[in-house]
mmCIF file with all atom_site columns, C-alpha atoms in Angstrom:
data_model
loop_
_atom_site.group_PDB
_atom_site.id
_atom_site.type_symbol
_atom_site.label_atom_id
_atom_site.label_alt_id
_atom_site.label_comp_id
_atom_site.label_asym_id
_atom_site.label_entity_id
_atom_site.label_seq_id
_atom_site.pdbx_PDB_ins_code
_atom_site.Cartn_x
_atom_site.Cartn_y
_atom_site.Cartn_z
_atom_site.occupancy
_atom_site.B_iso_or_equiv
_atom_site.pdbx_formal_charge
_atom_site.auth_seq_id
_atom_site.auth_comp_id
_atom_site.auth_asym_id
_atom_site.auth_atom_id
_atom_site.pdbx_PDB_model_num
ATOM 1   C CA . MET A 1 1   ? 34.255 245.155 241.412 1.00 70.00 ? 1   MET A CA 1
ATOM 2   C CA . LYS A 1 2   ? 37.929 245.949 240.887 1.00 83.00 ? 2   LYS A CA 1
ATOM 3   C CA . ASP A 1 3   ? 37.802 246.967 237.233 1.00 92.00 ? 3   ASP A CA 1
ATOM 4   C CA . ILE A 1 4   ? 36.050 250.335 237.622 1.00 95.00 ? 4   ILE A CA 1
ATOM 5   C CA . PRO A 1 5   ? 38.503 251.774 240.206 1.00 95.00 ? 5   PRO A CA 1
ATOM 6   C CA . ARG A 1 6   ? 41.365 250.513 238.017 1.00 95.00 ? 6   ARG A CA 1
ATOM 7   C CA . PHE A 1 7   ? 39.870 252.250 234.977 1.00 96.00 ? 7   PHE A CA 1
ATOM 8   C CA . LEU A 1 8   ? 39.515 255.502 236.932 1.00 96.00 ? 8   LEU A CA 1
ATOM 9   C CA . ALA A 1 9   ? 43.111 255.268 238.081 1.00 96.00 ? 9   ALA A CA 1
ATOM 10  C CA . GLY A 1 10  ? 44.100 254.708 234.476 1.00 96.00 ? 10  GLY A CA 1
ATOM 11  C CA . PHE A 1 11  ? 42.198 257.807 233.392 1.00 96.00 ? 11  PHE A CA 1
ATOM 12  C CA . LYS A 1 12  ? 44.001 259.829 236.062 1.00 96.00 ? 12  LYS A CA 1
ATOM 13  C CA . ASN A 1 13  ? 47.317 258.696 234.553 1.00 95.00 ? 13  ASN A CA 1
ATOM 14  C CA . PHE A 1 14  ? 46.038 259.710 231.110 1.00 95.00 ? 14  PHE A CA 1
ATOM 15  C CA . GLN A 1 15  ? 44.921 263.054 232.541 1.00 95.00 ? 15  GLN A CA 1
ATOM 16  C CA . ARG A 1 16  ? 48.320 263.711 234.124 1.00 94.00 ? 16  ARG A CA 1
ATOM 17  C CA . THR A 1 17  ? 50.065 262.915 230.841 1.00 93.00 ? 17  THR A CA 1
ATOM 18  C CA . TYR A 1 18  ? 47.919 264.951 228.467 1.00 94.00 ? 18  TYR A CA 1
ATOM 19  C CA . PHE A 1 19  ? 46.234 267.670 230.534 1.00 93.00 ? 19  PHE A CA 1
ATOM 20  C CA . CYS A 1 20  ? 48.273 268.447 233.650 1.00 91.00 ? 20  CYS A CA 1
ATOM 21  C CA . ASP A 1 21  ? 51.598 270.185 234.246 1.00 83.00 ? 21  ASP A CA 1
ATOM 22  C CA . GLY A 1 22  ? 51.162 272.556 231.326 1.00 82.00 ? 22  GLY A CA 1
ATOM 23  C CA . SER A 1 23  ? 50.666 269.897 228.655 1.00 87.00 ? 23  SER A CA 1
ATOM 24  C CA . THR A 1 24  ? 49.330 271.365 225.395 1.00 90.00 ? 24  THR A CA 1
ATOM 25  C CA . PHE A 1 25  ? 48.877 268.032 223.631 1.00 91.00 ? 25  PHE A CA 1
ATOM 26  C CA . PHE A 1 26  ? 45.121 268.477 223.196 1.00 93.00 ? 26  PHE A CA 1
ATOM 27  C CA . ALA A 1 27  ? 45.340 272.167 222.279 1.00 90.00 ? 27  ALA A CA 1
ATOM 28  C CA . ASP A 1 28  ? 45.128 271.285 218.567 1.00 88.00 ? 28  ASP A CA 1
ATOM 29  C CA . LEU A 1 29  ? 43.093 268.093 218.960 1.00 93.00 ? 29  LEU A CA 1
ATOM 30  C CA . LYS A 1 30  ? 40.230 269.931 220.624 1.00 92.00 ? 30  LYS A CA 1
ATOM 31  C CA . ARG A 1 31  ? 39.761 271.874 217.380 1.00 92.00 ? 31  ARG A CA 1
ATOM 32  C CA . GLY A 1 32  ? 39.515 268.742 215.240 1.00 95.00 ? 32  GLY A CA 1
ATOM 33  C CA . GLN A 1 33  ? 41.153 265.495 214.200 1.00 96.00 ? 33  GLN A CA 1
ATOM 34  C CA . THR A 1 34  ? 43.410 264.817 211.223 1.00 96.00 ? 34  THR A CA 1
ATOM 35  C CA . PRO A 1 35  ? 44.341 261.112 211.327 1.00 97.00 ? 35  PRO A CA 1
ATOM 36  C CA . LYS A 1 36  ? 45.833 259.700 208.141 1.00 98.00 ? 36  LYS A CA 1
ATOM 37  C CA . VAL A 1 37  ? 44.985 256.082 208.933 1.00 98.00 ? 37  VAL A CA 1
ATOM 38  C CA . LEU A 1 38  ? 41.704 254.217 209.320 1.00 98.00 ? 38  LEU A CA 1
ATOM 39  C CA . VAL A 1 39  ? 41.968 250.916 211.185 1.00 98.00 ? 39  VAL A CA 1
ATOM 40  C CA . ILE A 1 40  ? 39.142 248.386 211.022 1.00 98.00 ? 40  ILE A CA 1
ATOM 41  C CA . ALA A 1 41  ? 39.740 246.011 213.897 1.00 98.00 ? 41  ALA A CA 1
ATOM 42  C CA . CYS A 1 42  ? 37.967 243.391 215.961 1.00 98.00 ? 42  CYS A CA 1
ATOM 43  C CA . SER A 1 43  ? 36.103 244.213 219.178 1.00 98.00 ? 43  SER A CA 1
ATOM 44  C CA . ASP A 1 44  ? 38.138 241.511 220.938 1.00 98.00 ? 44  ASP A CA 1
ATOM 45  C CA . SER A 1 45  ? 39.524 242.900 224.207 1.00 97.00 ? 45  SER A CA 1
ATOM 46  C CA . ARG A 1 46  ? 42.989 241.491 223.441 1.00 97.00 ? 46  ARG A CA 1
ATOM 47  C CA . VAL A 1 47  ? 43.614 243.363 220.198 1.00 97.00 ? 47  VAL A CA 1
ATOM 48  C CA . ASP A 1 48  ? 43.222 247.082 220.775 1.00 98.00 ? 48  ASP A CA 1
ATOM 49  C CA . PRO A 1 49  ? 44.980 248.595 217.723 1.00 98.00 ? 49  PRO A CA 1
ATOM 50  C CA . ALA A 1 50  ? 46.161 251.732 219.536 1.00 97.00 ? 50  ALA A CA 1
ATOM 51  C CA . ILE A 1 51  ? 47.823 249.642 222.239 1.00 97.00 ? 51  ILE A CA 1
ATOM 52  C CA . LEU A 1 52  ? 49.322 247.206 219.720 1.00 97.00 ? 52  LEU A CA 1
ATOM 53  C CA . THR A 1 53  ? 50.886 250.025 217.700 1.00 97.00 ? 53  THR A CA 1
ATOM 54  C CA . GLY A 1 54  ? 51.760 252.414 220.535 1.00 97.00 ? 54  GLY A CA 1
ATOM 55  C CA . CYS A 1 55  ? 49.671 255.246 219.102 1.00 97.00 ? 55  CYS A CA 1
ATOM 56  C CA . GLU A 1 56  ? 48.839 258.577 220.669 1.00 96.00 ? 56  GLU A CA 1
ATOM 57  C CA . PRO A 1 57  ? 45.341 260.112 220.690 1.00 97.00 ? 57  PRO A CA 1
ATOM 58  C CA . GLY A 1 58  ? 44.564 261.480 217.237 1.00 97.00 ? 58  GLY A CA 1
ATOM 59  C CA . ASP A 1 59  ? 46.896 259.110 215.360 1.00 98.00 ? 59  ASP A CA 1
ATOM 60  C CA . MET A 1 60  ? 44.276 256.735 213.972 1.00 98.00 ? 60  MET A CA 1
ATOM 61  C CA . PHE A 1 61  ? 40.563 256.624 213.270 1.00 98.00 ? 61  PHE A CA 1
ATOM 62  C CA . VAL A 1 62  ? 39.328 253.244 214.528 1.00 98.00 ? 62  VAL A CA 1
ATOM 63  C CA . VAL A 1 63  ? 36.283 251.125 213.721 1.00 98.00 ? 63  VAL A CA 1
ATOM 64  C CA . ARG A 1 64  ? 35.879 247.961 215.796 1.00 98.00 ? 64  ARG A CA 1
ATOM 65  C CA . ASN A 1 65  ? 33.317 245.214 215.347 1.00 98.00 ? 65  ASN A CA 1
ATOM 66  C CA . VAL A 1 66  ? 32.964 241.456 215.649 1.00 97.00 ? 66  VAL A CA 1
ATOM 67  C CA . ALA A 1 67  ? 35.636 239.824 213.426 1.00 98.00 ? 67  ALA A CA 1
ATOM 68  C CA . ASN A 1 68  ? 36.829 243.136 211.891 1.00 98.00 ? 68  ASN A CA 1
ATOM 69  C CA . LEU A 1 69  ? 34.370 242.836 209.014 1.00 98.00 ? 69  LEU A CA 1
ATOM 70  C CA . VAL A 1 70  ? 33.397 245.324 206.325 1.00 98.00 ? 70  VAL A CA 1
ATOM 71  C CA . PRO A 1 71  ? 30.044 244.703 204.623 1.00 97.00 ? 71  PRO A CA 1
ATOM 72  C CA . PRO A 1 72  ? 29.735 245.358 200.889 1.00 97.00 ? 72  PRO A CA 1
ATOM 73  C CA . TYR A 1 73  ? 28.468 248.722 199.715 1.00 98.00 ? 73  TYR A CA 1
ATOM 74  C CA . GLU A 1 74  ? 24.673 248.880 199.690 1.00 95.00 ? 74  GLU A CA 1
ATOM 75  C CA . LYS A 1 75  ? 21.989 251.527 200.051 1.00 91.00 ? 75  LYS A CA 1
ATOM 76  C CA . THR A 1 76  ? 19.265 249.365 201.553 1.00 91.00 ? 76  THR A CA 1
ATOM 77  C CA . PRO A 1 77  ? 17.422 250.750 204.603 1.00 90.00 ? 77  PRO A CA 1
ATOM 78  C CA . GLY A 1 78  ? 19.122 249.966 207.889 1.00 89.00 ? 78  GLY A CA 1
ATOM 79  C CA . ASN A 1 79  ? 21.723 251.089 210.361 1.00 92.00 ? 79  ASN A CA 1
ATOM 80  C CA . HIS A 1 80  ? 25.004 250.932 208.456 1.00 96.00 ? 80  HIS A CA 1
ATOM 81  C CA . GLY A 1 81  ? 27.414 251.761 211.256 1.00 96.00 ? 81  GLY A CA 1
ATOM 82  C CA . VAL A 1 82  ? 30.605 250.396 209.704 1.00 98.00 ? 82  VAL A CA 1
ATOM 83  C CA . SER A 1 83  ? 29.798 251.909 206.318 1.00 98.00 ? 83  SER A CA 1
ATOM 84  C CA . ALA A 1 84  ? 29.111 255.287 207.935 1.00 98.00 ? 84  ALA A CA 1
ATOM 85  C CA . ALA A 1 85  ? 32.450 255.193 209.756 1.00 98.00 ? 85  ALA A CA 1
ATOM 86  C CA . VAL A 1 86  ? 34.308 254.239 206.572 1.00 98.00 ? 86  VAL A CA 1
ATOM 87  C CA . GLU A 1 87  ? 32.563 257.049 204.693 1.00 98.00 ? 87  GLU A CA 1
ATOM 88  C CA . TYR A 1 88  ? 33.494 259.593 207.359 1.00 98.00 ? 88  TYR A CA 1
ATOM 89  C CA . ALA A 1 89  ? 37.130 258.483 207.433 1.00 98.00 ? 89  ALA A CA 1
ATOM 90  C CA . VAL A 1 90  ? 37.495 258.478 203.656 1.00 98.00 ? 90  VAL A CA 1
ATOM 91  C CA . ARG A 1 91  ? 35.304 261.371 202.506 1.00 98.00 ? 91  ARG A CA 1
ATOM 92  C CA . VAL A 1 92  ? 35.545 263.763 205.455 1.00 98.00 ? 92  VAL A CA 1
ATOM 93  C CA . LEU A 1 93  ? 38.899 263.033 207.105 1.00 98.00 ? 93  LEU A CA 1
ATOM 94  C CA . GLY A 1 94  ? 40.626 262.030 203.871 1.00 98.00 ? 94  GLY A CA 1
ATOM 95  C CA . VAL A 1 95  ? 42.657 259.180 205.333 1.00 98.00 ? 95  VAL A CA 1
ATOM 96  C CA . GLU A 1 96  ? 45.531 257.917 203.213 1.00 98.00 ? 96  GLU A CA 1
ATOM 97  C CA . HIS A 1 97  ? 45.697 254.351 204.516 1.00 98.00 ? 97  HIS A CA 1
ATOM 98  C CA . VAL A 1 98  ? 43.073 251.810 205.516 1.00 98.00 ? 98  VAL A CA 1
ATOM 99  C CA . ILE A 1 99  ? 44.204 248.820 207.567 1.00 98.00 ? 99  ILE A CA 1
ATOM 100 C CA . VAL A 1 100 ? 41.975 245.805 208.139 1.00 98.00 ? 100 VAL A CA 1
ATOM 101 C CA . LEU A 1 101 ? 43.461 244.192 211.242 1.00 98.00 ? 101 LEU A CA 1
ATOM 102 C CA . GLY A 1 102 ? 42.537 240.555 211.811 1.00 98.00 ? 102 GLY A CA 1
ATOM 103 C CA . HIS A 1 103 ? 43.846 238.304 214.545 1.00 98.00 ? 103 HIS A CA 1
ATOM 104 C CA . SER A 1 104 ? 44.192 234.719 215.694 1.00 97.00 ? 104 SER A CA 1
ATOM 105 C CA . CYS A 1 105 ? 41.809 233.090 218.197 1.00 97.00 ? 105 CYS A CA 1
ATOM 106 C CA . CYS A 1 106 ? 38.948 235.223 216.823 1.00 97.00 ? 106 CYS A CA 1
ATOM 107 C CA . GLY A 1 107 ? 35.608 234.347 218.402 1.00 94.00 ? 107 GLY A CA 1
ATOM 108 C CA . GLY A 1 108 ? 33.706 235.826 215.481 1.00 95.00 ? 108 GLY A CA 1
ATOM 109 C CA . ILE A 1 109 ? 35.403 233.509 213.022 1.00 96.00 ? 109 ILE A CA 1
ATOM 110 C CA . GLN A 1 110 ? 34.851 230.576 215.377 1.00 94.00 ? 110 GLN A CA 1
ATOM 111 C CA . ALA A 1 111 ? 31.161 231.478 215.342 1.00 92.00 ? 111 ALA A CA 1
ATOM 112 C CA . LEU A 1 112 ? 31.186 231.524 211.544 1.00 94.00 ? 112 LEU A CA 1
ATOM 113 C CA . MET A 1 113 ? 32.815 228.102 211.404 1.00 92.00 ? 113 MET A CA 1
ATOM 114 C CA . HIS A 1 114 ? 30.622 226.496 214.100 1.00 86.00 ? 114 HIS A CA 1
ATOM 115 C CA . PRO A 1 115 ? 27.327 228.430 214.396 1.00 74.00 ? 115 PRO A CA 1
ATOM 116 C CA . GLN A 1 116 ? 25.528 225.624 216.268 1.00 72.00 ? 116 GLN A CA 1
ATOM 117 C CA . LYS A 1 117 ? 28.314 225.136 218.776 1.00 60.00 ? 117 LYS A CA 1
ATOM 118 C CA . GLU A 1 118 ? 28.574 228.843 219.533 1.00 53.00 ? 118 GLU A CA 1
ATOM 119 C CA . LYS A 1 119 ? 24.774 229.206 220.085 1.00 64.00 ? 119 LYS A CA 1
ATOM 120 C CA . LEU A 1 120 ? 24.637 232.523 218.293 1.00 68.00 ? 120 LEU A CA 1
ATOM 121 C CA . GLY A 1 121 ? 22.080 235.179 219.111 1.00 76.00 ? 121 GLY A CA 1
ATOM 122 C CA . GLU A 1 122 ? 19.962 237.158 216.707 1.00 85.00 ? 122 GLU A CA 1
ATOM 123 C CA . PHE A 1 123 ? 22.637 239.639 215.593 1.00 91.00 ? 123 PHE A CA 1
ATOM 124 C CA . ILE A 1 124 ? 25.943 237.745 215.510 1.00 91.00 ? 124 ILE A CA 1
ATOM 125 C CA . ALA A 1 125 ? 24.960 235.047 213.008 1.00 89.00 ? 125 ALA A CA 1
ATOM 126 C CA . PRO A 1 126 ? 23.915 237.365 210.153 1.00 91.00 ? 126 PRO A CA 1
ATOM 127 C CA . TRP A 1 127 ? 26.868 239.639 210.835 1.00 94.00 ? 127 TRP A CA 1
ATOM 128 C CA . VAL A 1 128 ? 29.601 236.995 210.616 1.00 95.00 ? 128 VAL A CA 1
ATOM 129 C CA . ARG A 1 129 ? 28.028 235.632 207.421 1.00 95.00 ? 129 ARG A CA 1
ATOM 130 C CA . ILE A 1 130 ? 29.677 238.590 205.707 1.00 97.00 ? 130 ILE A CA 1
ATOM 131 C CA . ALA A 1 131 ? 32.802 236.400 205.796 1.00 98.00 ? 131 ALA A CA 1
ATOM 132 C CA . GLU A 1 132 ? 31.139 233.320 204.274 1.00 97.00 ? 132 GLU A CA 1
ATOM 133 C CA . PRO A 1 133 ? 33.279 233.561 201.102 1.00 97.00 ? 133 PRO A CA 1
ATOM 134 C CA . ALA A 1 134 ? 36.312 233.063 203.341 1.00 98.00 ? 134 ALA A CA 1
ATOM 135 C CA . LEU A 1 135 ? 34.774 229.994 204.952 1.00 96.00 ? 135 LEU A CA 1
ATOM 136 C CA . ARG A 1 136 ? 33.844 228.469 201.593 1.00 96.00 ? 136 ARG A CA 1
ATOM 137 C CA . GLU A 1 137 ? 37.391 228.926 200.326 1.00 96.00 ? 137 GLU A CA 1
ATOM 138 C CA . VAL A 1 138 ? 38.886 227.298 203.408 1.00 96.00 ? 138 VAL A CA 1
ATOM 139 C CA . ASN A 1 139 ? 36.443 224.386 203.276 1.00 94.00 ? 139 ASN A CA 1
ATOM 140 C CA . GLU A 1 140 ? 37.262 223.811 199.602 1.00 94.00 ? 140 GLU A CA 1
ATOM 141 C CA . LYS A 1 141 ? 41.034 224.003 199.903 1.00 93.00 ? 141 LYS A CA 1
ATOM 142 C CA . LEU A 1 142 ? 41.784 222.809 203.452 1.00 91.00 ? 142 LEU A CA 1
ATOM 143 C CA . SER A 1 143 ? 39.012 220.360 204.297 1.00 89.00 ? 143 SER A CA 1
ATOM 144 C CA . ASP A 1 144 ? 41.542 217.690 205.312 1.00 86.00 ? 144 ASP A CA 1
ATOM 145 C CA . LYS A 1 145 ? 43.487 219.958 207.700 1.00 90.00 ? 145 LYS A CA 1
ATOM 146 C CA . ASP A 1 146 ? 43.012 220.252 211.462 1.00 91.00 ? 146 ASP A CA 1
ATOM 147 C CA . PHE A 1 147 ? 40.683 222.879 212.919 1.00 89.00 ? 147 PHE A CA 1
ATOM 148 C CA . HIS A 1 148 ? 43.460 225.114 214.256 1.00 92.00 ? 148 HIS A CA 1
ATOM 149 C CA . LEU A 1 149 ? 45.035 225.529 210.826 1.00 94.00 ? 149 LEU A CA 1
ATOM 150 C CA . ARG A 1 150 ? 41.656 226.035 209.146 1.00 95.00 ? 150 ARG A CA 1
ATOM 151 C CA . GLN A 1 151 ? 40.677 228.701 211.663 1.00 96.00 ? 151 GLN A CA 1
ATOM 152 C CA . HIS A 1 152 ? 43.883 230.645 211.068 1.00 97.00 ? 152 HIS A CA 1
ATOM 153 C CA . ALA A 1 153 ? 43.312 230.381 207.332 1.00 97.00 ? 153 ALA A CA 1
ATOM 154 C CA . CYS A 1 154 ? 39.719 231.562 207.688 1.00 98.00 ? 154 CYS A CA 1
ATOM 155 C CA . GLU A 1 155 ? 40.745 234.519 209.865 1.00 98.00 ? 155 GLU A CA 1
ATOM 156 C CA . LYS A 1 156 ? 43.222 235.622 207.211 1.00 98.00 ? 156 LYS A CA 1
ATOM 157 C CA . ALA A 1 157 ? 40.793 235.006 204.348 1.00 98.00 ? 157 ALA A CA 1
ATOM 158 C CA . ALA A 1 158 ? 38.180 237.113 206.159 1.00 98.00 ? 158 ALA A CA 1
ATOM 159 C CA . VAL A 1 159 ? 40.615 240.033 206.119 1.00 98.00 ? 159 VAL A CA 1
ATOM 160 C CA . LEU A 1 160 ? 40.761 239.719 202.337 1.00 98.00 ? 160 LEU A CA 1
ATOM 161 C CA . VAL A 1 161 ? 36.957 239.615 202.112 1.00 98.00 ? 161 VAL A CA 1
ATOM 162 C CA . SER A 1 162 ? 36.816 242.918 203.979 1.00 98.00 ? 162 SER A CA 1
ATOM 163 C CA . LEU A 1 163 ? 39.440 244.427 201.670 1.00 98.00 ? 163 LEU A CA 1
ATOM 164 C CA . GLU A 1 164 ? 37.429 243.310 198.639 1.00 98.00 ? 164 GLU A CA 1
ATOM 165 C CA . ASN A 1 165 ? 34.248 244.738 200.144 1.00 98.00 ? 165 ASN A CA 1
ATOM 166 C CA . LEU A 1 166 ? 35.966 248.073 200.733 1.00 98.00 ? 166 LEU A CA 1
ATOM 167 C CA . LEU A 1 167 ? 36.531 248.353 196.999 1.00 98.00 ? 167 LEU A CA 1
ATOM 168 C CA . THR A 1 168 ? 32.788 248.071 196.373 1.00 98.00 ? 168 THR A CA 1
ATOM 169 C CA . PHE A 1 169 ? 32.405 251.556 197.910 1.00 98.00 ? 169 PHE A CA 1
ATOM 170 C CA . PRO A 1 170 ? 32.749 253.855 194.868 1.00 98.00 ? 170 PRO A CA 1
ATOM 171 C CA . TRP A 1 171 ? 34.582 256.633 196.700 1.00 97.00 ? 171 TRP A CA 1
ATOM 172 C CA . VAL A 1 172 ? 37.036 254.115 198.189 1.00 98.00 ? 172 VAL A CA 1
ATOM 173 C CA . PHE A 1 173 ? 37.648 252.529 194.777 1.00 98.00 ? 173 PHE A CA 1
ATOM 174 C CA . GLU A 1 174 ? 38.206 255.919 193.119 1.00 98.00 ? 174 GLU A CA 1
ATOM 175 C CA . ARG A 1 175 ? 40.767 257.081 195.671 1.00 98.00 ? 175 ARG A CA 1
ATOM 176 C CA . VAL A 1 176 ? 42.626 253.754 195.553 1.00 98.00 ? 176 VAL A CA 1
ATOM 177 C CA . MET A 1 177 ? 42.723 253.795 191.750 1.00 98.00 ? 177 MET A CA 1
ATOM 178 C CA . ARG A 1 178 ? 44.086 257.364 191.801 1.00 98.00 ? 178 ARG A CA 1
ATOM 179 C CA . GLY A 1 179 ? 46.807 256.308 194.247 1.00 97.00 ? 179 GLY A CA 1
ATOM 180 C CA . GLU A 1 180 ? 45.486 258.665 196.913 1.00 98.00 ? 180 GLU A CA 1
ATOM 181 C CA . MET A 1 181 ? 44.728 255.895 199.395 1.00 98.00 ? 181 MET A CA 1
ATOM 182 C CA . HIS A 1 182 ? 46.204 252.479 200.099 1.00 98.00 ? 182 HIS A CA 1
ATOM 183 C CA . LEU A 1 183 ? 44.575 249.377 201.571 1.00 98.00 ? 183 LEU A CA 1
ATOM 184 C CA . HIS A 1 184 ? 46.426 246.999 203.892 1.00 98.00 ? 184 HIS A CA 1
ATOM 185 C CA . GLY A 1 185 ? 45.526 243.592 205.298 1.00 98.00 ? 185 GLY A CA 1
ATOM 186 C CA . TRP A 1 186 ? 47.239 242.890 208.630 1.00 98.00 ? 186 TRP A CA 1
ATOM 187 C CA . TYR A 1 187 ? 47.001 239.874 210.908 1.00 98.00 ? 187 TYR A CA 1
ATOM 188 C CA . PHE A 1 188 ? 48.083 239.805 214.550 1.00 98.00 ? 188 PHE A CA 1
ATOM 189 C CA . ASP A 1 189 ? 49.046 236.317 215.664 1.00 97.00 ? 189 ASP A CA 1
ATOM 190 C CA . LEU A 1 190 ? 48.537 236.671 219.401 1.00 95.00 ? 190 LEU A CA 1
ATOM 191 C CA . GLU A 1 191 ? 49.816 233.152 220.011 1.00 94.00 ? 191 GLU A CA 1
ATOM 192 C CA . ARG A 1 192 ? 53.190 233.903 218.430 1.00 94.00 ? 192 ARG A CA 1
ATOM 193 C CA . GLY A 1 193 ? 53.325 237.637 219.099 1.00 95.00 ? 193 GLY A CA 1
ATOM 194 C CA . GLU A 1 194 ? 53.965 238.647 215.501 1.00 97.00 ? 194 GLU A CA 1
ATOM 195 C CA . LEU A 1 195 ? 52.333 240.939 212.947 1.00 98.00 ? 195 LEU A CA 1
ATOM 196 C CA . LEU A 1 196 ? 51.754 239.759 209.385 1.00 98.00 ? 196 LEU A CA 1
ATOM 197 C CA . SER A 1 197 ? 50.772 241.674 206.262 1.00 98.00 ? 197 SER A CA 1
ATOM 198 C CA . TYR A 1 198 ? 49.092 240.393 203.105 1.00 98.00 ? 198 TYR A CA 1
ATOM 199 C CA . LEU A 1 199 ? 51.296 240.690 200.024 1.00 97.00 ? 199 LEU A CA 1
ATOM 200 C CA . PRO A 1 200 ? 49.308 240.576 196.755 1.00 94.00 ? 200 PRO A CA 1
ATOM 201 C CA . GLU A 1 201 ? 52.431 239.640 194.800 1.00 93.00 ? 201 GLU A CA 1
ATOM 202 C CA . THR A 1 202 ? 52.861 236.413 196.775 1.00 94.00 ? 202 THR A CA 1
ATOM 203 C CA . GLY A 1 203 ? 49.206 235.858 197.670 1.00 95.00 ? 203 GLY A CA 1
ATOM 204 C CA . SER A 1 204 ? 50.158 235.207 201.285 1.00 96.00 ? 204 SER A CA 1
ATOM 205 C CA . PHE A 1 205 ? 50.575 236.854 204.676 1.00 98.00 ? 205 PHE A CA 1
ATOM 206 C CA . GLU A 1 206 ? 54.214 237.583 205.449 1.00 97.00 ? 206 GLU A CA 1
ATOM 207 C CA . PRO A 1 207 ? 55.812 238.945 208.659 1.00 96.00 ? 207 PRO A CA 1
ATOM 208 C CA . LEU A 1 208 ? 55.865 242.699 209.080 1.00 96.00 ? 208 LEU A CA 1
ATOM 209 C CA . VAL A 1 209 ? 57.201 242.309 212.596 1.00 95.00 ? 209 VAL A CA 1
ATOM 210 C CA . ALA A 1 210 ? 58.501 238.798 213.273 1.00 93.00 ? 210 ALA A CA 1
ATOM 211 C CA . ARG A 1 211 ? 58.109 237.066 216.608 1.00 90.00 ? 211 ARG A CA 1
ATOM 212 C CA . CYS A 1 212 ? 60.732 237.915 219.200 1.00 86.00 ? 212 CYS A CA 1
ATOM 213 C CA . GLU A 1 213 ? 63.164 235.145 219.963 1.00 73.00 ? 213 GLU A CA 1
ATOM 214 C CA . THR A 1 214 ? 63.139 234.047 223.574 1.00 66.00 ? 214 THR A CA 1
ATOM 215 C CA . LYS A 1 215 ? 66.601 234.229 225.089 1.00 62.00 ? 215 LYS A CA 1
ATOM 216 C CA . PRO A 1 216 ? 67.695 231.136 226.993 1.00 55.00 ? 216 PRO A CA 1
ATOM 217 C CA . ALA A 1 217 ? 67.882 231.529 230.740 1.00 55.00 ? 217 ALA A CA 1
ATOM 218 C CA . PRO A 1 218 ? 71.424 232.095 232.040 1.00 57.00 ? 218 PRO A CA 1
#
């Protein structure tokens, strides 16, 4: 298996950068973390938010799950992993920005749109149903469009569902209303290589970082 030796070699590079040759990078980090940004991203191996944004250790507090979903606030018995992470980031770390980062070609959204085809197990199906409002909206407005367009629309609408669900947490709502924290909906189009952001004033996702233009070969 080639992956494990490659991972170990990668850790050695990390070690050389941050711990060897007199580096003091982790001197402060070992005493605690003070990130100002919470990123809620998908578990998809292609969309690591730290890699996408070129972040250093300690720059962002990250929660990753299938389809970058946030459930609504509830106190029912259960293991509320995402809610616990959001609570820690907001109430303990005091983050100033929360980014929900969606992406194209999302397997979780595909599972939501075609549960029979994807042959979901016992945990995925109920989880992705958090985004059912997004699917209903797409089916109502874009029923005559091709699947590719509808999937992109559903991926973006699911980001908005998560943003709405964040506001059901009272301590998130209070900090947003006081202007102490800001919510952002981002969408990484991995087919086009561009980053979009939701703009409430236009009701659409607009480029934050547009796709790079390919230069013609000489």
